[in-house]
């Protein structure tokens, strides 16, 4: 029997989910590779001060946009209303109203941000990004494909932004436009993506204001808003603190660290973006939810811990051979934040499981605990001891966040053994990192470019080998779901088979 939520039988859910992970993972690998390439090219072509200027503006704008991401799309995915066109249009209406309000907020804050940082070059840059909330809202037809688990169509729409932005940004920056190349490149990418989304939308975009729907979205969304505000304080606070302590160059250092370490969560994004509709479909079966949580986090840990350990081991080589010596002060930030961000990803998708059952308040508590630790430890250490103090102070934030997360995960999924899950995930990273460190210890730690590449190869080779040995059963299960199902054609009477 076909599911009322999906166009395929419910028995196909596991297979569709596994294939969706492959689609989303492939999408993110391609897109994030393009984004990393863009960031590296821009870092080479622009000065640290230009990167710092754009870092202040982009972190401010994107963090404000985080406030707008209050779960409208996830609540839309959760619902099972009979008229899906009407349900989408009501959700789109709420999203567009919020987007217009936030676009105006970004524009109004531009002079204030310039005054706070003491640079009036920031105001026009920020005004140049004020359109982003509305452009994102116009890309909301991708929600429909997400709810249906039609991931190829969803990702085709979403791939337009990074690909078009890369082409425009690199061209403009190389042509000497400077920091404005980043702003105009983002404009080109997002306008093209909005056009593609509207053209491919299964439903026409209509404004449908419905009081009951607005109240339902508000009840679901306010804790997510609180969490977003806490995230705003953390993200903007660290940029502001670095600017106060070290000037625009300091803002550039933390911006670079934030830009690179954000890639630790890409596997989680691929997996969670795939399984969320499936969680919503099985939200009444806690044993199935526990299985989904465990297996999804074992899969995402493969990437997250490899990225974090790799960045910690090779941050110095990245700065020395790729980014340039001007970024040397950011090395310790890359090393420590690489580790803390990777560990932060273990069990990171727990909020998706709570939201799937319609409970979003724990996310607010979790965010406030992280904010309290951030204000109490790394910020004071930055002003007292400098960059290293801030970097190591982030371990306290990691501990507070992880402790809160463990408490709520146990409450929702009491059968889950979170400690065993974490210990298992750490084995490949520990083995691969130990081999590289022993090599460095044996040769005194000095190395050229060729030796650095050889150590990267050793790290990746050992990590993959240990992961394959440890997770062979899980990877085989996922591979079984991904492989095409053979079609058995019954014999035709009269061709050697009985009728």
Tab-separated table of C-alpha atoms in Angstrom:
chain	number	residue	atom	x	y	z
A	1	UNK	CA	0.000	0.000	0.000
A	2	UNK	CA	1.386	3.421	-0.911
A	3	UNK	CA	2.133	5.856	1.834
A	4	UNK	CA	-0.013	8.965	2.055
A	5	UNK	CA	3.216	10.907	2.608
A	6	UNK	CA	5.346	9.354	-0.123
A	7	UNK	CA	4.760	8.223	-3.689
A	8	UNK	CA	6.383	4.850	-2.911
A	9	UNK	CA	5.318	1.945	-0.644
A	10	UNK	CA	6.255	2.269	3.034
A	11	UNK	CA	8.270	-0.957	2.723
A	12	UNK	CA	10.669	0.946	0.462
A	13	UNK	CA	11.473	3.522	3.157
A	14	UNK	CA	14.834	2.056	4.221
A	15	UNK	CA	16.032	1.697	0.643
A	16	UNK	CA	14.898	5.193	-0.315
A	17	UNK	CA	16.559	6.624	2.775
A	18	UNK	CA	19.881	4.918	2.040
A	19	UNK	CA	19.813	6.057	-1.565
A	20	UNK	CA	18.931	9.541	-0.389
A	21	UNK	CA	22.073	9.588	1.760
A	22	UNK	CA	24.080	8.754	-1.351
A	23	UNK	CA	22.408	11.527	-3.353
A	24	UNK	CA	22.770	14.108	-0.591
A	25	UNK	CA	26.311	13.047	0.202
A	26	UNK	CA	27.370	13.300	-3.421
A	27	UNK	CA	25.678	16.667	-3.704
A	28	UNK	CA	27.464	18.033	-0.646
A	29	UNK	CA	30.851	16.686	-1.725
A	30	UNK	CA	30.595	18.460	-5.074
A	31	UNK	CA	29.090	21.662	-3.717
A	32	UNK	CA	31.382	21.961	-0.719
A	33	UNK	CA	34.424	21.238	-2.855
A	34	UNK	CA	33.417	24.191	-5.007
A	35	UNK	CA	32.880	26.333	-1.899
A	36	UNK	CA	36.243	25.376	-0.390
A	37	UNK	CA	37.926	26.191	-3.686
A	38	UNK	CA	36.210	29.575	-3.695
A	39	UNK	CA	37.318	30.306	-0.126
A	40	UNK	CA	40.919	29.344	-0.858
A	41	UNK	CA	41.048	31.446	-4.049
A	42	UNK	CA	39.524	34.433	-2.266
A	43	UNK	CA	41.936	34.060	0.665
A	44	UNK	CA	44.856	34.159	-1.769
A	45	UNK	CA	43.596	37.168	-3.755
A	46	UNK	CA	42.206	39.413	-1.020
A	47	UNK	CA	43.965	40.962	1.962
A	48	UNK	CA	43.288	39.896	5.538
A	49	UNK	CA	41.544	43.237	6.122
A	50	UNK	CA	39.191	42.683	3.162
A	51	UNK	CA	38.438	39.182	4.431
A	52	UNK	CA	37.845	40.673	7.864
A	53	UNK	CA	35.410	43.265	6.456
A	54	UNK	CA	33.428	40.660	4.583
A	55	UNK	CA	33.642	38.308	7.546
A	56	UNK	CA	31.988	40.882	9.808
A	57	UNK	CA	29.234	41.557	7.273
A	58	UNK	CA	28.604	37.956	6.235
A	59	UNK	CA	28.647	36.595	9.782
A	60	UNK	CA	26.212	39.326	10.842
A	61	UNK	CA	23.840	38.764	7.925
A	62	UNK	CA	23.986	34.967	7.969
A	63	UNK	CA	23.517	34.875	11.722
A	64	UNK	CA	20.467	37.104	11.392
A	65	UNK	CA	19.227	34.696	8.740
A	66	UNK	CA	19.743	31.906	11.250
A	67	UNK	CA	17.188	33.688	13.426
A	68	UNK	CA	14.769	33.349	10.535
A	69	UNK	CA	15.404	29.614	10.247
A	70	UNK	CA	12.904	28.736	12.954
A	71	UNK	CA	11.688	25.421	11.594
A	72	UNK	CA	8.992	26.553	9.160
A	73	UNK	CA	10.263	24.036	6.622
A	74	UNK	CA	10.497	21.241	9.206
A	75	UNK	CA	6.999	21.883	10.511
A	76	UNK	CA	5.787	21.763	6.914
A	77	UNK	CA	7.522	18.399	6.454
A	78	UNK	CA	5.922	17.092	9.691
A	79	UNK	CA	2.338	17.924	8.722
A	80	UNK	CA	-0.037	15.477	7.016
A	81	UNK	CA	-2.817	17.760	5.846
A	82	UNK	CA	-5.156	16.541	3.136
A	83	UNK	CA	-4.601	19.545	0.849
A	84	UNK	CA	-0.843	19.657	0.375
A	85	UNK	CA	-0.903	22.590	-2.029
A	86	UNK	CA	-2.709	24.701	0.544
A	87	UNK	CA	-0.365	23.502	3.305
A	88	UNK	CA	2.672	24.541	1.272
A	89	UNK	CA	1.240	27.946	0.420
A	90	UNK	CA	0.447	28.634	4.083
A	91	UNK	CA	3.988	27.676	5.076
A	92	UNK	CA	5.439	29.765	2.247
A	93	UNK	CA	3.371	32.756	3.368
A	94	UNK	CA	4.760	32.571	6.908
A	95	UNK	CA	8.282	32.194	5.515
A	96	UNK	CA	7.935	35.145	3.138
A	97	UNK	CA	6.527	37.455	5.821
A	98	UNK	CA	9.455	36.600	8.096
A	99	UNK	CA	11.869	37.081	5.214
A	100	UNK	CA	10.646	40.567	4.358
A	101	UNK	CA	10.900	41.547	8.031
A	102	UNK	CA	14.463	40.248	8.266
A	103	UNK	CA	15.491	41.939	5.018
A	104	UNK	CA	14.355	45.248	6.497
A	105	UNK	CA	16.169	44.423	9.744
A	106	UNK	CA	19.442	43.771	7.901
A	107	UNK	CA	19.110	47.082	6.056
A	108	UNK	CA	18.338	49.022	9.229
A	109	UNK	CA	21.248	47.466	11.131
A	110	UNK	CA	23.833	48.351	8.479
A	111	UNK	CA	24.717	51.805	9.919
A	112	UNK	CA	24.748	50.435	13.469
A	113	UNK	CA	27.165	47.625	12.581
A	114	UNK	CA	29.425	50.110	10.813
A	115	UNK	CA	29.404	52.371	13.873
A	116	UNK	CA	30.086	49.526	16.307
A	117	UNK	CA	33.098	48.295	14.324
A	118	UNK	CA	34.287	51.806	13.464
A	119	UNK	CA	34.397	51.251	9.688
A	120	UNK	CA	31.796	52.838	7.410
A	121	UNK	CA	32.877	50.540	4.573
A	122	UNK	CA	30.730	47.920	6.297
A	123	UNK	CA	27.402	49.720	5.731
A	124	UNK	CA	27.158	49.448	1.915
A	125	UNK	CA	28.460	45.868	2.019
A	126	UNK	CA	25.727	44.901	4.463
A	127	UNK	CA	23.064	46.700	2.425
A	128	UNK	CA	24.289	44.712	-0.559
A	129	UNK	CA	23.324	41.482	1.240
A	130	UNK	CA	19.947	42.657	2.587
A	131	UNK	CA	18.058	40.891	-0.215
A	132	UNK	CA	19.196	37.417	0.931
A	133	UNK	CA	16.209	36.564	3.207
A	134	UNK	CA	13.720	37.141	0.389
A	135	UNK	CA	15.863	35.227	-2.112
A	136	UNK	CA	15.973	32.265	0.287
A	137	UNK	CA	12.189	32.354	0.761
A	138	UNK	CA	11.673	32.208	-3.000
A	139	UNK	CA	13.688	28.967	-3.029
A	140	UNK	CA	11.202	27.265	-0.659
A	141	UNK	CA	9.632	25.036	-3.381
A	142	UNK	CA	12.547	22.702	-2.607
A	143	UNK	CA	10.670	21.890	0.642
A	144	UNK	CA	8.070	19.955	-1.340
A	145	UNK	CA	10.692	17.666	-2.841
A	146	UNK	CA	12.286	17.259	0.611
A	147	UNK	CA	8.998	16.139	2.171
A	148	UNK	CA	8.435	13.647	-0.644
A	149	UNK	CA	12.032	12.372	-0.327
A	150	UNK	CA	12.627	13.321	-3.971
A	151	UNK	CA	16.203	14.244	-3.246
A	152	UNK	CA	17.520	14.516	-6.806
A	153	UNK	CA	14.955	17.195	-7.655
A	154	UNK	CA	15.564	18.963	-4.337
A	155	UNK	CA	19.326	19.048	-4.744
A	156	UNK	CA	19.145	20.084	-8.397
A	157	UNK	CA	17.383	23.261	-7.306
A	158	UNK	CA	19.724	23.858	-4.375
A	159	UNK	CA	22.926	23.293	-6.375
A	160	UNK	CA	22.373	26.473	-8.371
A	161	UNK	CA	23.430	28.810	-5.534
A	162	UNK	CA	26.978	27.530	-4.861
A	163	UNK	CA	27.823	26.774	-8.489
A	164	UNK	CA	26.654	30.113	-9.867
A	165	UNK	CA	28.125	31.976	-6.893
A	166	UNK	CA	31.525	30.350	-7.428
A	167	UNK	CA	31.618	31.268	-11.114
A	168	UNK	CA	30.594	34.874	-10.509
A	169	UNK	CA	32.685	35.464	-7.368
A	170	UNK	CA	35.979	34.084	-8.659
A	171	UNK	CA	35.564	35.988	-11.925
A	172	UNK	CA	34.846	39.282	-10.166
A	173	UNK	CA	37.566	38.964	-7.518
A	174	UNK	CA	40.151	37.972	-10.129
A	175	UNK	CA	39.099	41.009	-12.180
A	176	UNK	CA	40.041	43.281	-9.277
A	177	UNK	CA	36.597	44.140	-7.929
A	178	UNK	CA	37.866	43.383	-4.429
A	179	UNK	CA	35.573	42.555	-1.535
A	180	UNK	CA	32.546	43.598	-3.613
A	181	UNK	CA	33.159	40.532	-5.768
A	182	UNK	CA	31.938	38.412	-2.846
A	183	UNK	CA	28.739	40.449	-2.519
A	184	UNK	CA	27.914	40.572	-6.228
A	185	UNK	CA	28.783	36.895	-6.699
A	186	UNK	CA	26.317	35.896	-3.979
A	187	UNK	CA	23.664	38.107	-5.592
A	188	UNK	CA	24.065	36.404	-8.965
A	189	UNK	CA	23.893	32.910	-7.455
A	190	UNK	CA	20.825	33.509	-5.306
A	191	UNK	CA	18.783	35.319	-7.945
A	192	UNK	CA	19.380	32.510	-10.421
A	193	UNK	CA	18.479	29.897	-7.783
A	194	UNK	CA	15.216	31.684	-6.941
A	195	UNK	CA	14.252	31.719	-10.622
A	196	UNK	CA	14.991	27.985	-10.990
A	197	UNK	CA	13.015	27.132	-7.822
A	198	UNK	CA	9.935	29.071	-8.926
A	199	UNK	CA	10.044	27.487	-12.385
A	200	UNK	CA	10.261	23.960	-10.944
A	201	UNK	CA	7.720	24.378	-8.113
A	202	UNK	CA	4.962	21.707	-8.049
A	203	UNK	CA	2.595	24.309	-6.586
A	204	UNK	CA	2.110	27.959	-7.539
A	205	UNK	CA	3.492	30.436	-5.016
A	206	UNK	CA	0.455	32.106	-3.433
A	207	UNK	CA	-0.027	34.097	-0.237
A	208	UNK	CA	-2.394	32.223	2.126
A	209	UNK	CA	-2.665	33.809	5.571
A	210	UNK	CA	-4.279	31.323	7.990
A	211	UNK	CA	-4.479	32.174	11.693
A	212	UNK	CA	-4.453	28.602	13.033
A	213	UNK	CA	-1.444	27.705	10.893
A	214	UNK	CA	0.432	30.801	12.026
A	215	UNK	CA	-0.186	29.907	15.684
A	216	UNK	CA	0.899	26.308	15.116
A	217	UNK	CA	4.118	27.422	13.468
A	218	UNK	CA	4.714	29.946	16.266
A	219	UNK	CA	4.387	27.289	19.015
A	220	UNK	CA	6.833	25.049	17.218
A	221	UNK	CA	9.245	27.820	16.293
A	222	UNK	CA	9.815	29.968	19.378
A	223	UNK	CA	12.319	27.594	21.069
A	224	UNK	CA	14.193	27.348	17.776
A	225	UNK	CA	14.274	31.151	17.707
A	226	UNK	CA	15.762	31.205	21.214
A	227	UNK	CA	18.428	28.750	20.072
A	228	UNK	CA	19.114	30.903	17.028
A	229	UNK	CA	19.532	34.006	19.204
A	230	UNK	CA	22.054	32.139	21.345
A	231	UNK	CA	23.888	31.144	18.182
A	232	UNK	CA	23.838	34.772	17.063
A	233	UNK	CA	25.511	35.874	20.285
A	234	UNK	CA	28.182	33.181	19.978
A	235	UNK	CA	28.990	33.747	16.306
A	236	UNK	CA	28.829	37.514	16.335
A	237	UNK	CA	30.372	37.704	19.790
A	238	UNK	CA	33.540	35.910	18.791
A	239	UNK	CA	34.005	38.045	15.675
A	240	UNK	CA	33.426	41.215	17.696
A	241	UNK	CA	35.773	40.049	20.459
A	242	UNK	CA	38.562	39.243	17.996
A	243	UNK	CA	38.099	42.609	16.301
A	244	UNK	CA	38.314	44.374	19.673
A	245	UNK	CA	41.399	42.436	20.733
A	246	UNK	CA	43.310	42.167	17.438
A	247	UNK	CA	41.648	44.519	14.932
A	248	UNK	CA	40.321	43.610	11.471
A	249	UNK	CA	43.096	41.061	11.002
A	250	UNK	CA	41.842	39.278	14.125
A	251	UNK	CA	38.323	39.264	12.695
A	252	UNK	CA	39.843	37.713	9.584
A	253	UNK	CA	41.528	34.976	11.646
A	254	UNK	CA	38.323	33.883	13.371
A	255	UNK	CA	36.373	34.184	10.104
A	256	UNK	CA	38.813	31.835	8.377
A	257	UNK	CA	38.618	29.345	11.255
A	258	UNK	CA	34.817	29.458	11.261
A	259	UNK	CA	34.685	29.096	7.473
A	260	UNK	CA	36.899	26.016	7.362
A	261	UNK	CA	35.698	24.229	10.501
A	262	UNK	CA	32.072	24.454	9.404
A	263	UNK	CA	32.786	21.627	6.973
A	264	UNK	CA	32.967	19.157	9.857
A	265	UNK	CA	29.164	18.968	9.878
A	266	UNK	CA	28.683	18.248	6.184
A	267	UNK	CA	28.153	14.501	6.598
A	268	UNK	CA	25.603	15.199	9.316
A	269	UNK	CA	23.837	17.582	6.973
A	270	UNK	CA	23.725	14.943	4.257
A	271	UNK	CA	22.389	12.215	6.542
A	272	UNK	CA	20.011	14.296	8.665
A	273	UNK	CA	18.649	16.059	5.592
A	274	UNK	CA	17.834	12.591	4.278
A	275	UNK	CA	16.379	10.909	7.327
A	276	UNK	CA	14.236	13.761	8.712
A	277	UNK	CA	11.195	12.919	6.540
A	278	UNK	CA	11.714	9.258	7.471
A	279	UNK	CA	11.853	10.120	11.198
A	280	UNK	CA	8.577	12.002	10.813
A	281	UNK	CA	7.061	8.922	9.184
A	282	UNK	CA	8.118	6.560	12.042
A	283	UNK	CA	7.868	8.974	14.982
A	284	UNK	CA	5.561	6.619	16.891
A	285	UNK	CA	8.085	3.738	16.827
A	286	UNK	CA	10.848	4.579	19.328
A	287	UNK	CA	12.870	1.435	18.618
A	288	UNK	CA	13.069	2.391	14.951
A	289	UNK	CA	14.027	5.938	15.938
A	290	UNK	CA	16.815	4.568	18.158
A	291	UNK	CA	18.140	2.503	15.269
A	292	UNK	CA	18.009	5.535	12.980
A	293	UNK	CA	19.867	7.674	15.526
A	294	UNK	CA	22.617	5.133	16.142
A	295	UNK	CA	23.275	4.240	12.518
A	296	UNK	CA	23.036	7.803	11.242
A	297	UNK	CA	25.562	9.001	13.816
A	298	UNK	CA	27.955	6.158	13.109
A	299	UNK	CA	27.876	7.195	9.459
A	300	UNK	CA	28.336	10.925	10.089
A	301	UNK	CA	31.169	10.323	12.562
A	302	UNK	CA	33.220	8.765	9.757
A	303	UNK	CA	33.497	12.164	8.083
A	304	UNK	CA	33.369	14.465	11.105
A	305	UNK	CA	36.201	12.854	13.052
A	306	UNK	CA	38.355	12.424	9.955
A	307	UNK	CA	37.920	16.113	9.182
A	308	UNK	CA	38.560	17.275	12.738
A	309	UNK	CA	41.599	15.094	13.324
A	310	UNK	CA	42.969	15.916	9.880
A	311	UNK	CA	42.587	19.655	10.399
A	312	UNK	CA	44.262	19.465	13.806
A	313	UNK	CA	47.189	17.492	12.379
A	314	UNK	CA	47.680	19.436	9.158
A	315	UNK	CA	46.564	23.002	9.968
A	316	UNK	CA	50.179	24.185	10.022
A	317	UNK	CA	50.812	22.634	6.601
A	318	UNK	CA	47.607	24.173	5.230
A	319	UNK	CA	48.738	27.634	6.317
A	320	UNK	CA	52.349	27.167	5.237
A	321	UNK	CA	51.827	25.613	1.810
A	322	UNK	CA	48.341	26.783	0.735
A	323	UNK	CA	46.969	29.857	2.511
A	324	UNK	CA	50.182	31.773	3.109
A	325	UNK	CA	52.155	32.978	6.117
A	326	UNK	CA	49.790	35.908	6.762
A	327	UNK	CA	47.387	33.371	8.309
A	328	UNK	CA	49.947	31.872	10.720
A	329	UNK	CA	48.235	33.320	13.855
A	330	UNK	CA	45.076	31.398	12.922
A	331	UNK	CA	46.836	28.008	13.048
A	332	UNK	CA	45.971	27.222	16.659
A	333	UNK	CA	42.360	28.238	16.017
A	334	UNK	CA	42.144	25.804	13.116
A	335	UNK	CA	43.692	23.023	15.189
A	336	UNK	CA	41.567	23.343	18.320
A	337	UNK	CA	38.310	24.334	16.651
A	338	UNK	CA	38.751	21.463	14.208
A	339	UNK	CA	38.733	19.033	17.135
A	340	UNK	CA	35.922	20.677	19.110
A	341	UNK	CA	33.727	21.057	16.047
A	342	UNK	CA	34.230	17.416	15.080
A	343	UNK	CA	33.386	16.155	18.571
A	344	UNK	CA	30.419	18.514	18.550
A	345	UNK	CA	29.023	16.514	15.620
A	346	UNK	CA	28.717	13.274	17.616
A	347	UNK	CA	24.983	12.937	18.168
A	348	UNK	CA	24.467	16.399	16.702
A	349	UNK	CA	21.224	15.461	14.907
A	350	UNK	CA	19.402	14.778	18.191
A	351	UNK	CA	17.375	17.968	17.705
A	352	UNK	CA	15.917	16.573	14.477
A	353	UNK	CA	14.501	13.620	16.421
A	354	UNK	CA	12.892	15.915	18.978
A	355	UNK	CA	11.461	18.171	16.271
A	356	UNK	CA	10.081	15.152	14.430
A	357	UNK	CA	7.924	14.346	17.468
A	358	UNK	CA	6.856	17.987	17.707
A	359	UNK	CA	9.031	18.941	20.707
A	360	UNK	CA	11.445	21.821	20.137
A	361	UNK	CA	11.965	23.268	23.646
A	362	UNK	CA	15.072	21.151	24.500
A	363	UNK	CA	16.898	22.857	21.652
A	364	UNK	CA	16.534	26.195	23.447
A	365	UNK	CA	17.894	24.789	26.726
A	366	UNK	CA	20.847	23.255	24.900
A	367	UNK	CA	21.702	26.520	23.142
A	368	UNK	CA	21.497	28.558	26.348
A	369	UNK	CA	23.853	26.135	28.123
A	370	UNK	CA	26.370	26.535	25.290
A	371	UNK	CA	26.022	30.320	25.407
A	372	UNK	CA	26.641	30.427	29.160
A	373	UNK	CA	29.842	28.399	28.785
A	374	UNK	CA	30.971	30.579	25.862
A	375	UNK	CA	30.568	33.798	27.834
A	376	UNK	CA	32.196	32.327	30.947
A	377	UNK	CA	35.344	30.722	29.513
A	378	UNK	CA	36.717	31.434	25.995
A	379	UNK	CA	35.841	35.139	25.781
A	380	UNK	CA	37.569	36.089	29.066
A	381	UNK	CA	40.533	33.916	28.077
A	382	UNK	CA	40.833	35.719	24.736
A	383	UNK	CA	41.307	39.083	26.423
A	384	UNK	CA	43.503	37.634	29.167
A	385	UNK	CA	45.838	35.374	27.175
A	386	UNK	CA	45.092	35.860	23.460
A	387	UNK	CA	44.149	33.505	20.636
A	388	UNK	CA	45.403	30.324	22.323
A	389	UNK	CA	43.333	31.015	25.421
A	390	UNK	CA	40.193	31.442	23.342
A	391	UNK	CA	40.884	28.296	21.343
A	392	UNK	CA	41.374	26.048	24.356
A	393	UNK	CA	38.471	27.714	26.157
A	394	UNK	CA	36.188	26.327	23.461
A	395	UNK	CA	36.650	22.892	25.047
A	396	UNK	CA	34.468	24.154	27.913
A	397	UNK	CA	31.728	25.082	25.444
A	398	UNK	CA	32.007	21.641	23.896
A	399	UNK	CA	31.658	19.972	27.311
A	400	UNK	CA	28.582	22.004	28.290
A	401	UNK	CA	26.896	21.358	24.962
A	402	UNK	CA	27.661	17.662	24.958
A	403	UNK	CA	26.488	17.133	28.541
A	404	UNK	CA	23.134	18.769	27.818
A	405	UNK	CA	22.770	16.775	24.628
A	406	UNK	CA	23.472	13.468	26.370
A	407	UNK	CA	20.785	14.200	28.963
A	408	UNK	CA	18.091	14.862	26.382
A	409	UNK	CA	19.081	11.987	24.117
A	410	UNK	CA	18.770	9.572	27.040
A	411	UNK	CA	15.346	10.983	27.841
A	412	UNK	CA	14.004	10.519	24.316
A	413	UNK	CA	15.831	7.286	23.433
A	414	UNK	CA	16.509	5.460	26.732
A	415	UNK	CA	17.792	2.308	25.013
A	416	UNK	CA	20.617	4.149	23.251
A	417	UNK	CA	24.195	3.683	24.572
A	418	UNK	CA	25.686	7.057	23.674
A	419	UNK	CA	29.044	6.492	25.406
A	420	UNK	CA	29.696	3.282	23.496
A	421	UNK	CA	28.712	5.020	20.273
A	422	UNK	CA	31.281	7.777	20.865
A	423	UNK	CA	34.077	5.399	21.856
A	424	UNK	CA	33.517	3.330	18.741
A	425	UNK	CA	33.553	6.401	16.503
A	426	UNK	CA	36.905	7.594	17.892
A	427	UNK	CA	38.880	4.440	17.030
A	428	UNK	CA	39.766	5.224	13.366
A	429	UNK	CA	40.777	8.822	14.138
A	430	UNK	CA	42.921	7.713	17.082
A	431	UNK	CA	44.708	5.045	15.035
A	432	UNK	CA	45.399	7.277	12.024
A	433	UNK	CA	46.479	10.273	14.119
A	434	UNK	CA	48.813	8.145	16.238
A	435	UNK	CA	50.640	6.903	13.141
A	436	UNK	CA	51.229	10.436	11.858
A	437	UNK	CA	52.383	11.693	15.262
A	438	UNK	CA	54.825	8.785	15.613
A	439	UNK	CA	56.270	9.635	12.196
A	440	UNK	CA	56.754	13.256	13.234
A	441	UNK	CA	58.283	12.233	16.534
A	442	UNK	CA	60.784	10.023	14.731
A	443	UNK	CA	61.999	12.753	12.350
A	444	UNK	CA	61.906	15.648	14.800
A	445	UNK	CA	58.736	17.265	13.477
A	446	UNK	CA	60.219	19.239	10.561
A	447	UNK	CA	58.798	18.443	7.110
A	448	UNK	CA	58.617	19.801	3.584
A	449	UNK	CA	55.713	19.773	1.185
A	450	UNK	CA	56.374	16.249	-0.116
A	451	UNK	CA	56.576	14.789	3.378
A	452	UNK	CA	53.399	16.633	4.397
A	453	UNK	CA	51.549	15.106	1.439
A	454	UNK	CA	52.886	11.659	2.350
A	455	UNK	CA	51.596	12.080	5.901
A	456	UNK	CA	48.175	13.117	4.600
A	457	UNK	CA	48.114	9.962	2.464
A	458	UNK	CA	49.129	7.848	5.474
A	459	UNK	CA	46.438	9.429	7.638
A	460	UNK	CA	43.699	8.926	5.060
A	461	UNK	CA	44.813	5.403	4.209
A	462	UNK	CA	44.831	4.221	7.820
A	463	UNK	CA	41.591	6.014	8.607
A	464	UNK	CA	39.814	4.358	5.689
A	465	UNK	CA	41.287	0.932	6.485
A	466	UNK	CA	40.274	0.999	10.153
A	467	UNK	CA	36.844	2.385	9.299
A	468	UNK	CA	36.208	-0.366	6.748
A	469	UNK	CA	37.276	-3.025	9.242
A	470	UNK	CA	35.139	-1.590	12.038
A	471	UNK	CA	32.028	-0.558	10.126
A	472	UNK	CA	31.982	-3.257	7.461
A	473	UNK	CA	28.571	-4.557	8.527
A	474	UNK	CA	26.940	-1.118	8.591
A	475	UNK	CA	28.468	-0.057	5.283
A	476	UNK	CA	27.429	-3.383	3.773
A	477	UNK	CA	23.866	-2.842	4.956
A	478	UNK	CA	23.775	0.636	3.443
A	479	UNK	CA	25.353	-0.687	0.253
A	480	UNK	CA	22.698	-3.382	0.057
A	481	UNK	CA	19.975	-0.761	0.145
A	482	UNK	CA	21.728	1.305	-2.513
A	483	UNK	CA	22.327	-1.529	-4.973
A	484	UNK	CA	19.574	-1.917	-7.579
A	485	UNK	CA	17.032	-4.615	-6.808
A	486	UNK	CA	17.154	-7.316	-9.489
A	487	UNK	CA	13.969	-7.671	-11.469
A	488	UNK	CA	12.760	-11.248	-11.774
A	489	UNK	CA	10.911	-11.851	-15.043
A	490	UNK	CA	8.583	-14.863	-14.916
A	491	UNK	CA	9.109	-17.427	-17.673
A	492	UNK	CA	6.800	-17.226	-20.667
A	493	UNK	CA	4.710	-20.357	-21.303
A	494	UNK	CA	5.975	-22.272	-24.292
A	495	UNK	CA	9.626	-21.256	-23.819
A	496	UNK	CA	10.864	-24.219	-21.839
A	497	UNK	CA	8.771	-23.529	-18.730
A	498	UNK	CA	5.458	-25.057	-17.689
A	499	UNK	CA	2.409	-22.876	-18.168
